[in-house]
XYZ file of C-alpha atoms in Angstrom:
302
model
C -0.055 -0.051 0.088
C 0.819 3.642 -0.572
C 0.655 6.299 1.929
C -1.455 9.438 0.038
C -3.632 12.675 1.316
C -6.351 13.997 -0.071
C -5.367 17.180 -2.044
C -7.647 18.541 -3.605
C -11.766 16.953 -3.572
C -13.641 18.356 -6.552
C -17.486 18.504 -7.614
C -17.206 17.417 -11.374
C -21.165 17.040 -11.814
C -23.925 16.443 -10.637
C -23.538 13.095 -7.237
C -19.334 12.979 -8.311
C -16.785 14.199 -6.695
C -12.940 13.349 -7.990
C -10.146 13.491 -5.549
C -6.183 14.007 -5.828
C -4.713 12.605 -3.913
C -0.978 13.526 -3.202
C 1.563 11.169 -2.371
C 2.495 11.537 1.270
C 6.341 10.033 1.334
C 7.209 10.599 -2.825
C 6.512 9.994 -5.949
C 3.273 7.105 -6.486
C 4.010 3.358 -8.303
C 3.425 4.199 -12.270
C 0.143 2.747 -14.282
C -0.964 3.172 -17.589
C -5.004 4.034 -18.835
C -7.081 1.827 -17.414
C -5.474 0.727 -14.934
C -8.251 1.135 -10.920
C -6.457 1.336 -7.251
C -8.171 0.181 -4.504
C -8.756 2.588 -1.274
C -8.633 2.186 2.000
C -10.999 3.920 4.050
C -11.527 4.906 7.233
C -14.364 3.410 7.471
C -12.565 0.275 7.540
C -14.289 -0.022 4.375
C -11.781 -0.422 0.463
C -13.886 0.699 -2.774
C -11.897 0.379 -6.094
C -11.645 2.939 -7.877
C -9.945 4.254 -12.107
C -7.533 6.091 -12.112
C -8.247 8.871 -14.252
C -6.015 12.007 -14.453
C -2.379 12.004 -16.252
C 0.334 8.748 -16.253
C 2.716 11.159 -16.023
C 1.851 12.330 -12.853
C 3.877 10.351 -10.645
C 3.416 13.668 -7.509
C -0.789 12.537 -7.266
C -3.776 10.101 -8.589
C -7.147 11.401 -9.947
C -9.666 9.654 -9.339
C -13.664 10.599 -9.144
C -16.926 8.847 -7.037
C -20.692 9.017 -8.165
C -22.835 8.898 -4.661
C -25.284 5.529 -5.128
C -27.972 6.122 -3.327
C -28.122 1.939 -2.975
C -24.288 2.849 -0.870
C -22.524 0.330 0.506
C -20.614 2.754 2.424
C -17.751 3.701 0.143
C -18.731 6.906 -1.834
C -21.420 8.038 1.053
C -18.220 8.252 3.508
C -16.787 9.924 0.681
C -19.460 12.383 -0.866
C -20.000 13.679 3.234
C -17.673 13.107 5.386
C -13.530 12.805 3.392
C -12.167 15.790 4.068
C -9.172 17.312 2.239
C -5.914 16.653 4.487
C -7.087 13.389 5.440
C -4.263 10.999 4.668
C -5.563 7.590 2.918
C -4.106 4.171 1.789
C -3.927 3.081 -1.591
C -3.227 0.174 -3.851
C -0.651 -0.508 -6.466
C -2.227 0.465 -9.758
C -3.443 -3.216 -11.400
C -4.164 -2.821 -14.328
C -6.937 -5.565 -16.481
C -8.355 -2.782 -19.055
C -5.427 -2.925 -20.660
C -5.321 0.182 -24.312
C -3.724 -2.462 -27.009
C -2.293 -0.742 -30.360
C -3.843 0.103 -32.814
C -4.670 2.506 -35.683
C -7.289 3.450 -34.986
C -9.910 3.675 -32.215
C -13.376 4.311 -30.389
C -14.370 5.038 -26.678
C -17.163 4.686 -25.495
C -18.365 5.958 -22.608
C -21.755 5.922 -20.257
C -21.976 8.095 -17.335
C -18.957 7.639 -14.389
C -17.906 4.756 -16.913
C -15.746 7.702 -18.509
C -13.475 7.073 -16.148
C -10.709 4.646 -17.448
C -11.779 5.953 -21.020
C -10.376 10.547 -20.471
C -6.237 9.133 -20.001
C -6.660 6.106 -22.884
C -7.684 9.614 -25.336
C -5.421 11.467 -23.322
C -2.400 8.614 -24.476
C -3.702 7.524 -27.861
C -3.818 11.664 -28.579
C -0.824 12.622 -27.418
C 0.640 9.230 -29.760
C -0.542 11.366 -32.974
C -3.412 8.145 -33.185
C -6.692 9.417 -34.714
C -9.488 8.625 -32.374
C -12.722 9.960 -31.573
C -14.926 9.775 -28.118
C -18.752 9.134 -27.705
C -19.887 9.542 -24.396
C -23.065 9.212 -22.936
C -25.007 10.542 -20.320
C -28.573 11.104 -18.500
C -28.078 15.196 -18.869
C -25.372 17.239 -19.266
C -25.045 17.723 -15.136
C -24.670 14.398 -14.268
C -21.751 13.131 -16.884
C -17.851 14.142 -15.234
C -15.052 16.307 -17.132
C -17.451 17.173 -20.209
C -15.676 20.479 -19.847
C -12.135 18.932 -19.561
C -12.801 16.245 -22.429
C -14.046 19.900 -24.954
C -11.341 21.806 -24.024
C -9.136 19.157 -24.891
C -10.274 16.835 -27.129
C -12.020 19.457 -29.213
C -13.981 17.755 -31.854
C -13.658 14.463 -31.388
C -15.515 13.416 -28.754
C -18.932 13.230 -28.642
C -20.524 14.480 -26.149
C -25.050 12.743 -25.605
C -27.754 14.096 -23.643
C -29.250 10.693 -23.713
C -32.702 12.353 -22.152
C -33.006 14.947 -25.206
C -31.078 13.063 -27.607
C -31.838 9.443 -26.910
C -29.068 6.734 -27.099
C -26.648 6.468 -30.786
C -27.450 4.742 -32.792
C -23.947 2.235 -32.228
C -24.628 -0.068 -35.252
C -24.736 2.904 -37.522
C -20.830 3.866 -35.186
C -19.834 0.184 -36.400
C -20.131 0.079 -39.348
C -18.574 2.912 -40.345
C -15.816 1.758 -38.264
C -12.314 1.599 -40.211
C -10.563 -2.398 -40.794
C -8.267 -2.745 -37.568
C -9.883 0.144 -35.476
C -10.386 -0.998 -31.450
C -13.657 -0.007 -29.426
C -13.086 0.262 -25.797
C -16.476 1.126 -23.894
C -16.222 1.725 -20.259
C -20.234 2.330 -18.379
C -23.625 0.330 -17.317
C -24.902 -2.795 -18.140
C -27.462 -1.461 -20.620
C -24.516 0.848 -22.166
C -22.153 -2.546 -22.181
C -25.127 -4.792 -23.603
C -25.560 -2.765 -27.213
C -22.117 -2.166 -27.786
C -21.894 -6.011 -27.981
C -24.307 -6.078 -29.745
C -23.479 -3.735 -32.470
C -19.371 -4.053 -33.020
C -17.191 -6.915 -33.185
C -16.339 -9.756 -29.985
C -12.443 -9.262 -31.172
C -12.033 -5.508 -31.972
C -14.472 -4.271 -28.933
C -12.662 -3.945 -25.334
C -15.604 -3.808 -21.565
C -14.948 -2.976 -18.550
C -18.173 -3.575 -15.988
C -19.042 -1.939 -12.812
C -20.839 -5.107 -12.177
C -20.595 -9.011 -13.321
C -22.326 -10.405 -16.390
C -25.316 -12.676 -14.307
C -24.057 -15.815 -15.491
C -25.266 -20.078 -14.300
C -22.710 -22.693 -13.121
C -22.686 -25.629 -11.792
C -24.191 -26.213 -8.302
C -21.812 -26.147 -5.796
C -19.984 -29.248 -4.599
C -16.960 -29.004 -1.625
C -13.583 -28.650 -2.076
C -10.318 -28.796 -0.338
C -8.119 -26.222 -0.245
C -4.601 -27.407 0.775
C -2.411 -24.154 1.109
C 0.896 -24.624 0.129
C 3.614 -22.221 1.873
C 1.529 -23.126 5.662
C 0.447 -26.119 5.904
C -2.626 -25.014 5.741
C -5.612 -27.244 4.420
C -9.026 -25.671 4.263
C -12.426 -27.612 3.587
C -14.722 -25.171 1.199
C -18.202 -26.027 2.041
C -20.937 -24.919 -1.373
C -22.565 -22.020 -0.810
C -19.431 -20.689 0.912
C -16.437 -18.676 -0.528
C -12.643 -19.469 -1.285
C -11.535 -16.211 0.023
C -14.215 -16.437 3.345
C -13.048 -19.662 3.920
C -9.610 -18.863 4.357
C -10.283 -15.753 6.175
C -12.089 -17.858 8.549
C -9.307 -19.966 8.284
C -6.505 -16.944 9.538
C -5.218 -17.384 6.215
C -5.945 -14.433 5.656
C -6.456 -12.787 2.158
C -7.491 -9.037 0.793
C -10.489 -8.180 -1.259
C -12.480 -5.378 -1.889
C -15.576 -5.895 -4.706
C -16.285 -9.213 -3.900
C -17.652 -9.814 -6.991
C -14.744 -10.916 -9.277
C -14.472 -7.174 -11.093
C -11.338 -6.117 -9.188
C -8.573 -8.879 -9.273
C -7.346 -7.476 -5.870
C -8.197 -11.006 -3.826
C -5.609 -12.902 -7.376
C -3.711 -16.211 -6.254
C -1.378 -18.378 -6.923
C -3.266 -22.639 -8.091
C -0.073 -24.548 -7.672
C -2.363 -28.465 -8.260
C -6.253 -28.837 -9.204
C -8.479 -27.466 -11.849
C -10.236 -23.478 -10.907
C -13.890 -23.293 -11.891
C -13.529 -19.312 -12.795
C -16.409 -17.293 -12.326
C -14.617 -13.996 -12.764
C -15.689 -11.263 -15.024
C -11.791 -10.486 -15.451
C -9.791 -13.393 -16.875
C -7.706 -15.088 -14.655
C -4.470 -15.439 -15.796
C -2.424 -18.783 -16.275
C -2.146 -20.409 -12.600
C -4.153 -17.434 -11.421
C -7.490 -17.188 -9.767
C -10.050 -15.020 -7.736
C -11.554 -16.254 -4.286
C -13.672 -13.725 -3.849
C -15.791 -16.095 -6.697
C -13.983 -19.013 -8.947
C -14.414 -22.285 -6.967
C -12.739 -25.750 -7.699
C -13.525 -28.210 -10.745
C -11.378 -31.001 -8.963
C -12.125 -31.874 -5.580
C -8.876 -30.604 -4.219
C -6.745 -27.164 -5.363
C -2.257 -26.475 -3.800
C -2.684 -22.884 -3.328
C 0.523 -20.058 -3.197
C 0.113 -19.345 0.686
């Protein structure tokens, strides 16, 4: 974890604030567009937010947080109680949504989904790669960073206030897409579902706030062997591997508990995991919050 100080809090849209977090002891860890960090909040919650500042700035990170009416305590604390000057622990950046090289980009953002897209658009234009952004929101007042985008990128950005203008024709955007162009999308489920229907799978890269509902075989009990400690843990049906390990005294860091943030990644030395995450675990790894086992026994690098 890195120690940071809340340097600046700014309201950037209706129910959205941005935080600038300055490194408390020196430069912060480097990051690339698409990365996110875990914020350890003073109310004992940990939440994940995309970095939306400038990767060249090693002195500070910027994140933006929308107030959720059904908040589980994270956004409510930040909006109501967090103050300038507070010290926050921040994880090293992780990136499950990297910007791959392409001859052209189309970026698609919905509401707070603009946060990972901002540094992507900046990086693409700085490299001289043709890039455009279609940015959707119910109204301009609810959409963070509109003025910044217009000032920096001009007519590369199309702002769509859906209450007045309706949703854009994604099929038309797809038909006009140049060969080799990649599409990066982040936003609500309805927008991403429409994007998946419109754009070829191999050219669309999407980041979700919530996991895609899917069906799996019924849970079965399995055994988790912690190779380094020698501890064996039984994981019952209906119990997550993460909870079983934590209850057994082998704590694993976690955040979303939904398989979308990657903070509970652990190594698998033997056995066959059943991957239930939404970000794609690397070979020999799994996410303990949602994934289980297809074999009776997993040997973990713990």
